[in-house]
PDB file of C-alpha atoms in Angstrom:
ATOM      1  CA  UNK A   1      21.979 -43.245  23.365  1.00 49.00           C
ATOM      2  CA  UNK A   2      24.029 -40.188  22.462  1.00 55.00           C
ATOM      3  CA  UNK A   3      22.172 -36.890  22.641  1.00 64.00           C
ATOM      4  CA  UNK A   4      22.163 -34.977  19.371  1.00 57.00           C
ATOM      5  CA  UNK A   5      23.154 -31.324  19.708  1.00 63.00           C
ATOM      6  CA  UNK A   6      22.982 -28.706  17.016  1.00 56.00           C
ATOM      7  CA  UNK A   7      26.117 -26.671  16.454  1.00 60.00           C
ATOM      8  CA  UNK A   8      26.127 -23.540  18.591  1.00 68.00           C
ATOM      9  CA  UNK A   9      26.249 -21.379  15.448  1.00 67.00           C
ATOM     10  CA  UNK A  10      23.005 -22.947  14.218  1.00 59.00           C
ATOM     11  CA  UNK A  11      21.299 -22.250  17.539  1.00 62.00           C
ATOM     12  CA  UNK A  12      22.509 -18.658  17.558  1.00 70.00           C
ATOM     13  CA  UNK A  13      21.355 -18.089  13.973  1.00 70.00           C
ATOM     14  CA  UNK A  14      17.990 -19.629  14.744  1.00 70.00           C
ATOM     15  CA  UNK A  15      17.423 -17.189  17.585  1.00 73.00           C
ATOM     16  CA  UNK A  16      18.420 -14.242  15.423  1.00 77.00           C
ATOM     17  CA  UNK A  17      16.094 -15.392  12.642  1.00 73.00           C
ATOM     18  CA  UNK A  18      13.220 -15.686  15.115  1.00 74.00           C
ATOM     19  CA  UNK A  19      13.673 -12.052  16.141  1.00 80.00           C
ATOM     20  CA  UNK A  20      13.814 -10.993  12.487  1.00 79.00           C
ATOM     21  CA  UNK A  21      10.715 -13.032  11.748  1.00 82.00           C
ATOM     22  CA  UNK A  22       8.696 -11.394  14.524  1.00 83.00           C
ATOM     23  CA  UNK A  23       9.778  -7.879  13.555  1.00 85.00           C
ATOM     24  CA  UNK A  24       9.013  -8.516   9.890  1.00 88.00           C
ATOM     25  CA  UNK A  25       5.636 -10.090  10.663  1.00 86.00           C
ATOM     26  CA  UNK A  26       4.505  -7.160  12.808  1.00 88.00           C
ATOM     27  CA  UNK A  27       5.697  -4.704  10.154  1.00 89.00           C
ATOM     28  CA  UNK A  28       3.770  -6.540   7.426  1.00 89.00           C
ATOM     29  CA  UNK A  29       0.732  -6.565   9.707  1.00 90.00           C
ATOM     30  CA  UNK A  30       0.918  -2.772   9.995  1.00 89.00           C
ATOM     31  CA  UNK A  31       1.285  -2.513   6.219  1.00 89.00           C
ATOM     32  CA  UNK A  32      -1.809  -4.668   5.650  1.00 90.00           C
ATOM     33  CA  UNK A  33      -3.844  -2.584   8.098  1.00 90.00           C
ATOM     34  CA  UNK A  34      -2.775   0.652   6.391  1.00 88.00           C
ATOM     35  CA  UNK A  35      -3.521  -0.717   2.924  1.00 90.00           C
ATOM     36  CA  UNK A  36      -6.943  -1.956   4.064  1.00 90.00           C
ATOM     37  CA  UNK A  37      -7.620   1.606   5.198  1.00 88.00           C
ATOM     38  CA  UNK A  38      -6.914   2.753   1.636  1.00 90.00           C
ATOM     39  CA  UNK A  39      -9.362   0.177   0.326  1.00 88.00           C
ATOM     40  CA  UNK A  40     -12.065   1.261   2.769  1.00 86.00           C
ATOM     41  CA  UNK A  41     -11.456   4.904   1.864  1.00 89.00           C
ATOM     42  CA  UNK A  42     -11.875   4.178  -1.833  1.00 88.00           C
ATOM     43  CA  UNK A  43     -15.229   2.573  -1.039  1.00 84.00           C
ATOM     44  CA  UNK A  44     -16.155   5.681   0.932  1.00 84.00           C
ATOM     45  CA  UNK A  45     -15.121   7.960  -1.930  1.00 87.00           C
ATOM     46  CA  UNK A  46     -17.310   5.999  -4.317  1.00 84.00           C
ATOM     47  CA  UNK A  47     -20.201   5.973  -1.860  1.00 79.00           C
ATOM     48  CA  UNK A  48     -20.305   9.772  -1.671  1.00 80.00           C
ATOM     49  CA  UNK A  49     -20.924   9.867  -5.405  1.00 75.00           C
ATOM     50  CA  UNK A  50     -24.053   7.755  -4.909  1.00 72.00           C
ATOM     51  CA  UNK A  51     -27.374   9.120  -3.758  1.00 66.00           C
ATOM     52  CA  UNK A  52     -28.205   8.045  -0.229  1.00 68.00           C
ATOM     53  CA  UNK A  53     -31.165   8.792   1.990  1.00 73.00           C
ATOM     54  CA  UNK A  54     -29.661   8.043   5.378  1.00 78.00           C
ATOM     55  CA  UNK A  55     -26.348   7.560   7.215  1.00 78.00           C
ATOM     56  CA  UNK A  56     -27.094   3.839   7.409  1.00 82.00           C
ATOM     57  CA  UNK A  57     -27.500   3.612   3.641  1.00 78.00           C
ATOM     58  CA  UNK A  58     -24.260   5.532   3.224  1.00 76.00           C
ATOM     59  CA  UNK A  59     -22.319   2.938   5.247  1.00 78.00           C
ATOM     60  CA  UNK A  60     -24.098   0.134   3.403  1.00 82.00           C
ATOM     61  CA  UNK A  61     -22.891   1.647   0.134  1.00 76.00           C
ATOM     62  CA  UNK A  62     -19.307   1.622   1.450  1.00 78.00           C
ATOM     63  CA  UNK A  63     -19.658  -2.031   2.444  1.00 81.00           C
ATOM     64  CA  UNK A  64     -21.042  -2.906  -0.996  1.00 79.00           C
ATOM     65  CA  UNK A  65     -18.184  -1.138  -2.759  1.00 75.00           C
ATOM     66  CA  UNK A  66     -15.582  -2.803  -0.542  1.00 75.00           C
ATOM     67  CA  UNK A  67     -17.043  -6.284  -0.946  1.00 80.00           C
ATOM     68  CA  UNK A  68     -17.976  -6.226  -4.633  1.00 79.00           C
ATOM     69  CA  UNK A  69     -14.932  -4.622  -6.240  1.00 83.00           C
ATOM     70  CA  UNK A  70     -11.230  -5.356  -6.241  1.00 89.00           C
ATOM     71  CA  UNK A  71      -8.807  -2.577  -5.374  1.00 91.00           C
ATOM     72  CA  UNK A  72      -7.992  -2.038  -9.056  1.00 92.00           C
ATOM     73  CA  UNK A  73     -11.676  -1.914  -9.990  1.00 91.00           C
ATOM     74  CA  UNK A  74     -12.290   0.702  -7.316  1.00 90.00           C
ATOM     75  CA  UNK A  75      -9.466   2.802  -8.752  1.00 93.00           C
ATOM     76  CA  UNK A  76     -10.924   2.471 -12.265  1.00 93.00           C
ATOM     77  CA  UNK A  77     -14.437   3.435 -11.168  1.00 90.00           C
ATOM     78  CA  UNK A  78     -13.274   6.319  -8.992  1.00 92.00           C
ATOM     79  CA  UNK A  79     -11.067   7.610 -11.811  1.00 94.00           C
ATOM     80  CA  UNK A  80     -13.944   7.576 -14.288  1.00 93.00           C
ATOM     81  CA  UNK A  81     -16.252   9.439 -11.893  1.00 90.00           C
ATOM     82  CA  UNK A  82     -13.672  11.945 -10.690  1.00 94.00           C
ATOM     83  CA  UNK A  83     -12.170  12.783 -14.078  1.00 95.00           C
ATOM     84  CA  UNK A  84     -15.639  13.214 -15.550  1.00 93.00           C
ATOM     85  CA  UNK A  85     -16.636  15.613 -12.770  1.00 93.00           C
ATOM     86  CA  UNK A  86     -13.474  17.712 -13.074  1.00 95.00           C
ATOM     87  CA  UNK A  87     -12.872  17.435 -16.814  1.00 95.00           C
ATOM     88  CA  UNK A  88     -12.629  21.223 -17.059  1.00 95.00           C
ATOM     89  CA  UNK A  89      -9.874  21.329 -14.399  1.00 96.00           C
ATOM     90  CA  UNK A  90      -6.884  19.925 -16.276  1.00 96.00           C
ATOM     91  CA  UNK A  91      -4.280  20.632 -13.582  1.00 96.00           C
ATOM     92  CA  UNK A  92      -6.426  18.993 -10.926  1.00 97.00           C
ATOM     93  CA  UNK A  93      -7.014  15.955 -13.139  1.00 97.00           C
ATOM     94  CA  UNK A  94      -3.270  15.598 -13.690  1.00 97.00           C
ATOM     95  CA  UNK A  95      -2.679  15.620  -9.920  1.00 97.00           C
ATOM     96  CA  UNK A  96      -5.458  13.095  -9.421  1.00 97.00           C
ATOM     97  CA  UNK A  97      -3.921  10.746 -12.001  1.00 97.00           C
ATOM     98  CA  UNK A  98      -0.583  10.917 -10.160  1.00 96.00           C
ATOM     99  CA  UNK A  99      -2.356  10.098  -6.891  1.00 96.00           C
ATOM    100  CA  UNK A 100      -4.041   7.077  -8.478  1.00 96.00           C
ATOM    101  CA  UNK A 101      -0.698   5.967  -9.911  1.00 95.00           C
ATOM    102  CA  UNK A 102       0.832   6.165  -6.431  1.00 94.00           C
ATOM    103  CA  UNK A 103      -1.996   4.066  -5.000  1.00 95.00           C
ATOM    104  CA  UNK A 104      -1.322   1.433  -7.665  1.00 94.00           C
ATOM    105  CA  UNK A 105       2.325   1.335  -6.602  1.00 93.00           C
ATOM    106  CA  UNK A 106       1.290   0.892  -2.977  1.00 94.00           C
ATOM    107  CA  UNK A 107      -0.855  -2.049  -4.090  1.00 93.00           C
ATOM    108  CA  UNK A 108       2.045  -3.606  -6.018  1.00 92.00           C
ATOM    109  CA  UNK A 109       4.298  -3.287  -2.985  1.00 91.00           C
ATOM    110  CA  UNK A 110       1.674  -4.778  -0.676  1.00 91.00           C
ATOM    111  CA  UNK A 111       1.043  -7.706  -3.027  1.00 90.00           C
ATOM    112  CA  UNK A 112       4.758  -8.427  -3.393  1.00 88.00           C
ATOM    113  CA  UNK A 113       5.142  -8.692   0.374  1.00 88.00           C
ATOM    114  CA  UNK A 114       1.956 -10.623   1.071  1.00 87.00           C
ATOM    115  CA  UNK A 115       2.639 -13.239  -1.611  1.00 86.00           C
ATOM    116  CA  UNK A 116       6.278 -13.810  -0.708  1.00 84.00           C
ATOM    117  CA  UNK A 117       7.847 -16.500   1.425  1.00 82.00           C
ATOM    118  CA  UNK A 118       9.837 -15.247   4.389  1.00 82.00           C
ATOM    119  CA  UNK A 119      12.659 -17.145   6.027  1.00 78.00           C
ATOM    120  CA  UNK A 120      16.122 -18.526   5.389  1.00 75.00           C
ATOM    121  CA  UNK A 121      17.336 -20.172   2.207  1.00 72.00           C
ATOM    122  CA  UNK A 122      18.537 -23.278   4.018  1.00 69.00           C
ATOM    123  CA  UNK A 123      18.506 -24.490   7.596  1.00 65.00           C
ATOM    124  CA  UNK A 124      21.086 -22.713   9.701  1.00 62.00           C
ATOM    125  CA  UNK A 125      21.477 -19.680   7.448  1.00 70.00           C
ATOM    126  CA  UNK A 126      22.159 -16.386   9.166  1.00 71.00           C
ATOM    127  CA  UNK A 127      20.200 -14.199   6.703  1.00 78.00           C
ATOM    128  CA  UNK A 128      16.434 -13.714   6.914  1.00 81.00           C
ATOM    129  CA  UNK A 129      15.096 -13.100   3.406  1.00 81.00           C
ATOM    130  CA  UNK A 130      12.038 -12.588   1.261  1.00 84.00           C
ATOM    131  CA  UNK A 131      11.580 -15.057  -1.597  1.00 81.00           C
ATOM    132  CA  UNK A 132       9.223 -14.426  -4.524  1.00 82.00           C
ATOM    133  CA  UNK A 133       8.943 -16.711  -7.558  1.00 77.00           C
ATOM    134  CA  UNK A 134       8.292 -14.893 -10.834  1.00 75.00           C
ATOM    135  CA  UNK A 135       7.267 -16.327 -14.208  1.00 71.00           C
ATOM    136  CA  UNK A 136       6.198 -13.076 -15.897  1.00 71.00           C
ATOM    137  CA  UNK A 137       7.675 -12.030 -19.206  1.00 66.00           C
ATOM    138  CA  UNK A 138       7.787 -15.593 -20.582  1.00 70.00           C
ATOM    139  CA  UNK A 139      11.353 -15.997 -19.360  1.00 72.00           C
ATOM    140  CA  UNK A 140      10.740 -19.074 -17.285  1.00 74.00           C
ATOM    141  CA  UNK A 141      10.932 -19.270 -13.523  1.00 75.00           C
ATOM    142  CA  UNK A 142      12.978 -16.649 -11.716  1.00 78.00           C
ATOM    143  CA  UNK A 143      13.443 -16.675  -7.965  1.00 78.00           C
ATOM    144  CA  UNK A 144      13.711 -13.175  -6.551  1.00 80.00           C
ATOM    145  CA  UNK A 145      15.439 -13.109  -3.166  1.00 82.00           C
ATOM    146  CA  UNK A 146      16.168 -10.051  -1.027  1.00 83.00           C
ATOM    147  CA  UNK A 147      17.177  -9.447   2.547  1.00 81.00           C
ATOM    148  CA  UNK A 148      14.144  -8.792   4.728  1.00 80.00           C
ATOM    149  CA  UNK A 149      14.129  -5.212   5.935  1.00 86.00           C
ATOM    150  CA  UNK A 150      11.409  -4.641   8.529  1.00 87.00           C
ATOM    151  CA  UNK A 151      12.559  -1.046   8.986  1.00 90.00           C
ATOM    152  CA  UNK A 152      11.847  -0.333   5.330  1.00 90.00           C
ATOM    153  CA  UNK A 153       8.355  -1.790   5.735  1.00 90.00           C
ATOM    154  CA  UNK A 154       7.761   0.485   8.741  1.00 91.00           C
ATOM    155  CA  UNK A 155       8.919   3.450   6.665  1.00 92.00           C
ATOM    156  CA  UNK A 156       6.417   2.451   4.004  1.00 91.00           C
ATOM    157  CA  UNK A 157       3.633   2.288   6.595  1.00 93.00           C
ATOM    158  CA  UNK A 158       4.512   5.830   7.676  1.00 92.00           C
ATOM    159  CA  UNK A 159       4.520   7.067   4.076  1.00 92.00           C
ATOM    160  CA  UNK A 160       1.129   5.458   3.434  1.00 92.00           C
ATOM    161  CA  UNK A 161      -0.289   7.055   6.578  1.00 91.00           C
ATOM    162  CA  UNK A 162       0.936  10.495   5.502  1.00 92.00           C
ATOM    163  CA  UNK A 163      -0.476   9.891   2.020  1.00 93.00           C
ATOM    164  CA  UNK A 164      -3.827   9.058   3.601  1.00 91.00           C
ATOM    165  CA  UNK A 165      -3.854  12.327   5.556  1.00 90.00           C
ATOM    166  CA  UNK A 166      -2.938  14.595   2.641  1.00 92.00           C
ATOM    167  CA  UNK A 167      -3.404  13.316  -0.910  1.00 94.00           C
ATOM    168  CA  UNK A 168      -6.350  11.068  -0.062  1.00 93.00           C
ATOM    169  CA  UNK A 169      -8.035  13.836   1.928  1.00 92.00           C
ATOM    170  CA  UNK A 170      -7.900  16.167  -1.060  1.00 94.00           C
ATOM    171  CA  UNK A 171      -9.467  13.488  -3.274  1.00 93.00           C
ATOM    172  CA  UNK A 172     -12.194  12.911  -0.688  1.00 91.00           C
ATOM    173  CA  UNK A 173     -12.993  16.614  -0.587  1.00 91.00           C
ATOM    174  CA  UNK A 174     -13.394  16.562  -4.358  1.00 91.00           C
ATOM    175  CA  UNK A 175     -15.674  13.525  -4.158  1.00 90.00           C
ATOM    176  CA  UNK A 176     -18.051  14.921  -1.545  1.00 87.00           C
ATOM    177  CA  UNK A 177     -18.969  17.864  -3.739  1.00 85.00           C
ATOM    178  CA  UNK A 178     -17.703  19.843  -6.693  1.00 88.00           C
ATOM    179  CA  UNK A 179     -14.823  21.751  -5.170  1.00 88.00           C
ATOM    180  CA  UNK A 180     -11.943  22.652  -7.436  1.00 92.00           C
ATOM    181  CA  UNK A 181      -8.467  22.590  -5.885  1.00 94.00           C
ATOM    182  CA  UNK A 182      -6.754  25.902  -5.369  1.00 94.00           C
ATOM    183  CA  UNK A 183      -3.509  26.677  -7.180  1.00 95.00           C
ATOM    184  CA  UNK A 184      -1.725  26.483  -3.811  1.00 95.00           C
ATOM    185  CA  UNK A 185      -3.102  22.997  -3.137  1.00 95.00           C
ATOM    186  CA  UNK A 186      -2.152  21.754  -6.588  1.00 95.00           C
ATOM    187  CA  UNK A 187       1.393  23.099  -6.167  1.00 95.00           C
ATOM    188  CA  UNK A 188       1.689  21.529  -2.704  1.00 94.00           C
ATOM    189  CA  UNK A 189       0.500  18.132  -3.912  1.00 95.00           C
ATOM    190  CA  UNK A 190       2.745  18.299  -6.964  1.00 95.00           C
ATOM    191  CA  UNK A 191       5.778  18.912  -4.754  1.00 93.00           C
ATOM    192  CA  UNK A 192       4.817  16.069  -2.423  1.00 92.00           C
ATOM    193  CA  UNK A 193       4.252  13.615  -5.266  1.00 93.00           C
ATOM    194  CA  UNK A 194       7.541  14.572  -6.900  1.00 92.00           C
ATOM    195  CA  UNK A 195       9.363  14.038  -3.604  1.00 90.00           C
ATOM    196  CA  UNK A 196       7.759  10.606  -3.302  1.00 83.00           C
ATOM    197  CA  UNK A 197       9.377   9.592  -6.577  1.00 78.00           C
ATOM    198  CA  UNK A 198      12.610   9.230  -4.589  1.00 73.00           C
ATOM    199  CA  UNK A 199      10.967   7.842  -1.462  1.00 67.00           C
ATOM    200  CA  UNK A 200      11.034   4.398   0.213  1.00 60.00           C
ATOM    201  CA  UNK A 201       8.570   2.888  -2.247  1.00 61.00           C
ATOM    202  CA  UNK A 202      10.872   3.472  -5.200  1.00 56.00           C
ATOM    203  CA  UNK A 203      13.858   2.266  -3.179  1.00 49.00           C
ATOM    204  CA  UNK A 204      11.993  -0.917  -2.282  1.00 54.00           C
ATOM    205  CA  UNK A 205      11.100  -1.569  -5.919  1.00 48.00           C
ATOM    206  CA  UNK A 206      14.669  -1.104  -7.129  1.00 42.00           C
TER     207      UNK A 206
END
């Protein structure tokens, strides 16, 4: 019986695709972990608005918020509470709305990656891609395909981490107690959010 051997090009491509697959998978894993941190933080922000009698009850409130509400529902509830508290601080409310908008974009990016298929179009292809079927807009089925870029995903993870340490921290401070942002803080956040409009998230969505 004659042994069947794949063409050398197929074997080489398969090895390259395996490396791409591992790098992409680990990058998506980092993205998921960072996004889950956002979701936990939103639960924490909401919990600080609620009366609690002990540290244990405080953490229980976070768990309830995380388990009971979707990410979008948390954003809606936090927005209602925050904007009501700071309704007399128009500049701060405008910054907050831009922060919430950015969080929504992070969610869209995360969902696009998580619900995509990753791999090659056909057996033996040399390009590792992301495939996402789309039927929105009543235009029938459209297959969106793009080259997988694990470096871009890592860049997004870094941007989300920085966002967590700056923008999210300022929101948290405003949730813990009534503490209006200074003019300097508002200007700093405005500059950061404007710079993000040309960042990796917008490039990835293009």
